[in-house]
Amino acid sequence: DTLATTATTITEEQHQPEELTQEEQNDKPKRIYRYFKSLLRQWEAELNSRPDAIKRTMAGKNETKTLKQCKDYIRPLFTLCKRREIEESLQNHLFKIVLYCEQGEFVKAHDAYLDVAIGRAAWPIGVTMVGIHARSGRAKIESANVAHVMNSELQRKYLTSVKRLMSFAQRVRVDVDPSKKVVNL
């Protein structure tokens, strides 16, 4: 895989976020914005550093298109972060993803992503009363268990970009033990 061989490797020291004050570390929207923005910059720098021969291949062009689409799709999330208008539960999930990725815990980050993308809602999704009698499982269907990705097309798009950036971060972090990475088959 020629794209993998040209990947820039990042050591743990390079990957640590710049020294942040305690207040900045707890500022969730700012941390989410900074982390994903830095990944976009790293990905763009990696793609720009490829030889022209690789850039011109179909795979190279597709990789560039994927980055452009990722940047376009994540822009609304960045706007929400800057305005501090991001929904609380979504913000908490994204913050968990950022923390796990920074620590190199990509399996845990993937689990947090699945929680936000498909949720832990009881099946059948969206149906709260299936009969005329109250059921004991009814209490399990609440907003904390419902997926965010179903809320709007906009959220689906930026959550897709978050997943792409998580995959990029995992690929470039060679200092992380393979057991802490998600294997894409």
XYZ file of C-alpha atoms in Angstrom:
185
model
C 0.000 0.000 0.000
C 1.812 3.079 -1.243
C -0.315 5.528 0.737
C 0.518 3.776 4.005
C 4.231 3.888 3.298
C 4.173 7.652 2.808
C 2.211 8.242 6.016
C 3.771 10.632 8.442
C 4.415 9.026 11.787
C 3.717 10.867 14.977
C 5.300 9.979 18.267
C 3.486 10.340 21.558
C 5.445 13.478 22.485
C 4.535 15.165 19.199
C 0.898 14.171 19.550
C 0.276 15.544 23.028
C -1.801 18.710 22.906
C 0.135 21.893 23.538
C 0.331 22.839 27.194
C -3.149 23.927 28.159
C -4.239 25.594 31.352
C -6.653 23.676 33.575
C -9.455 25.933 32.360
C -8.627 25.215 28.695
C -8.435 21.462 29.368
C -11.983 21.508 30.714
C -13.315 23.715 27.891
C -14.985 20.931 25.911
C -15.967 22.817 22.738
C -12.471 24.327 22.446
C -10.745 20.946 22.953
C -13.033 19.250 20.409
C -12.394 22.024 17.868
C -8.616 22.110 18.403
C -8.163 18.350 18.244
C -10.121 17.729 15.048
C -8.730 20.879 13.392
C -5.167 19.710 14.124
C -5.950 16.284 12.633
C -7.263 17.950 9.478
C -4.045 19.975 9.199
C -1.879 16.867 9.708
C -3.871 14.917 7.111
C -3.621 17.778 4.610
C 0.140 18.090 5.215
C 0.561 14.335 4.698
C -1.356 14.440 1.410
C 0.600 17.473 0.184
C 3.916 15.774 0.955
C 3.169 12.812 -1.339
C 5.104 12.526 -4.599
C 3.256 13.739 -7.711
C 3.192 10.212 -9.111
C 1.077 9.053 -6.164
C -1.116 12.174 -6.205
C -2.047 11.474 -9.837
C -3.152 7.876 -9.269
C -6.851 7.141 -8.812
C -6.240 6.176 -5.174
C -4.342 9.417 -4.614
C -7.125 11.496 -6.137
C -9.736 9.668 -4.055
C -7.758 10.318 -0.874
C -7.641 14.035 -1.717
C -11.402 14.069 -2.436
C -12.062 12.299 0.861
C -10.109 14.960 2.748
C -11.983 17.762 0.981
C -15.331 16.137 1.733
C -14.285 15.595 5.356
C -13.383 19.287 5.700
C -16.709 20.343 4.178
C -18.765 17.987 6.334
C -17.078 18.857 9.651
C -17.362 22.631 9.182
C -20.836 22.811 10.868
C -19.420 21.040 13.940
C -16.606 23.605 14.116
C -19.191 26.403 13.909
C -21.177 24.855 16.771
C -18.000 24.537 18.839
C -17.024 28.164 18.240
C -20.506 29.388 19.157
C -20.666 26.942 22.085
C -24.049 25.752 20.840
C -23.227 22.066 20.644
C -25.825 19.825 22.302
C -24.683 18.688 25.771
C -24.908 14.913 25.253
C -23.271 15.117 21.821
C -20.545 17.338 23.269
C -19.869 14.837 26.057
C -19.541 11.960 23.579
C -17.232 13.936 21.278
C -15.117 15.032 24.244
C -14.738 11.382 25.292
C -13.650 10.519 21.746
C -11.044 13.320 21.809
C -9.669 12.241 25.199
C -9.418 8.576 24.186
C -7.750 9.428 20.864
C -5.226 11.681 22.593
C -4.411 8.841 25.010
C -4.083 6.363 22.123
C -7.099 4.350 23.336
C -8.664 3.917 19.904
C -10.863 0.938 20.828
C -12.483 3.013 23.597
C -12.763 5.996 21.217
C -14.478 3.720 18.681
C -16.922 2.525 21.361
C -17.711 6.156 22.248
C -18.226 6.876 18.538
C -20.657 3.961 18.244
C -22.567 5.286 21.260
C -23.023 8.652 19.582
C -23.619 7.268 16.074
C -26.033 4.388 16.692
C -26.696 4.741 20.415
C -27.778 2.085 22.851
C -31.500 2.338 22.227
C -33.710 -0.624 22.951
C -35.078 -2.300 19.838
C -37.219 -1.516 17.944
C -35.742 1.960 17.494
C -38.279 4.752 17.507
C -41.192 2.658 18.700
C -42.018 3.467 22.302
C -45.441 1.862 22.689
C -45.939 -1.351 20.768
C -48.939 -2.599 22.706
C -51.743 -1.386 24.928
C -50.041 -2.510 28.132
C -47.136 -0.825 29.904
C -43.941 -2.850 29.623
C -41.019 -3.034 32.024
C -38.560 -2.342 29.181
C -40.325 0.946 28.400
C -38.068 2.858 30.834
C -34.989 1.903 28.830
C -36.139 3.987 25.859
C -34.997 7.485 26.741
C -33.005 10.276 25.116
C -29.670 9.124 26.591
C -29.993 5.840 24.720
C -31.104 7.231 21.360
C -28.584 7.814 18.595
C -27.714 11.361 17.527
C -26.975 10.422 13.950
C -30.676 9.982 13.265
C -31.419 13.598 14.248
C -30.346 15.296 11.028
C -28.402 14.911 7.825
C -25.974 17.577 9.056
C -25.096 15.560 12.179
C -24.728 12.386 10.136
C -22.222 14.153 7.898
C -20.032 15.609 10.622
C -20.082 12.381 12.610
C -18.862 10.618 9.465
C -15.994 13.123 9.317
C -15.219 12.522 12.994
C -14.887 8.796 12.247
C -12.575 9.487 9.287
C -10.378 11.695 11.457
C -10.317 9.018 14.172
C -9.137 6.496 11.581
C -6.445 8.902 10.382
C -5.264 9.551 13.948
C -5.053 5.814 14.552
C -3.080 5.250 11.365
C -0.434 7.875 12.104
C 0.043 6.965 15.770
C 2.718 4.271 15.458
C 3.585 4.640 19.150
C 0.278 3.024 20.176
C 0.090 -0.701 20.922
C -1.829 -2.552 18.162
C -4.152 -4.022 20.809
C -5.509 -0.507 21.404
C -6.360 0.027 17.745
C -9.503 -0.868 15.808
C -8.795 -3.256 12.936
C -10.584 -2.334 9.714
C -11.256 -5.431 7.654
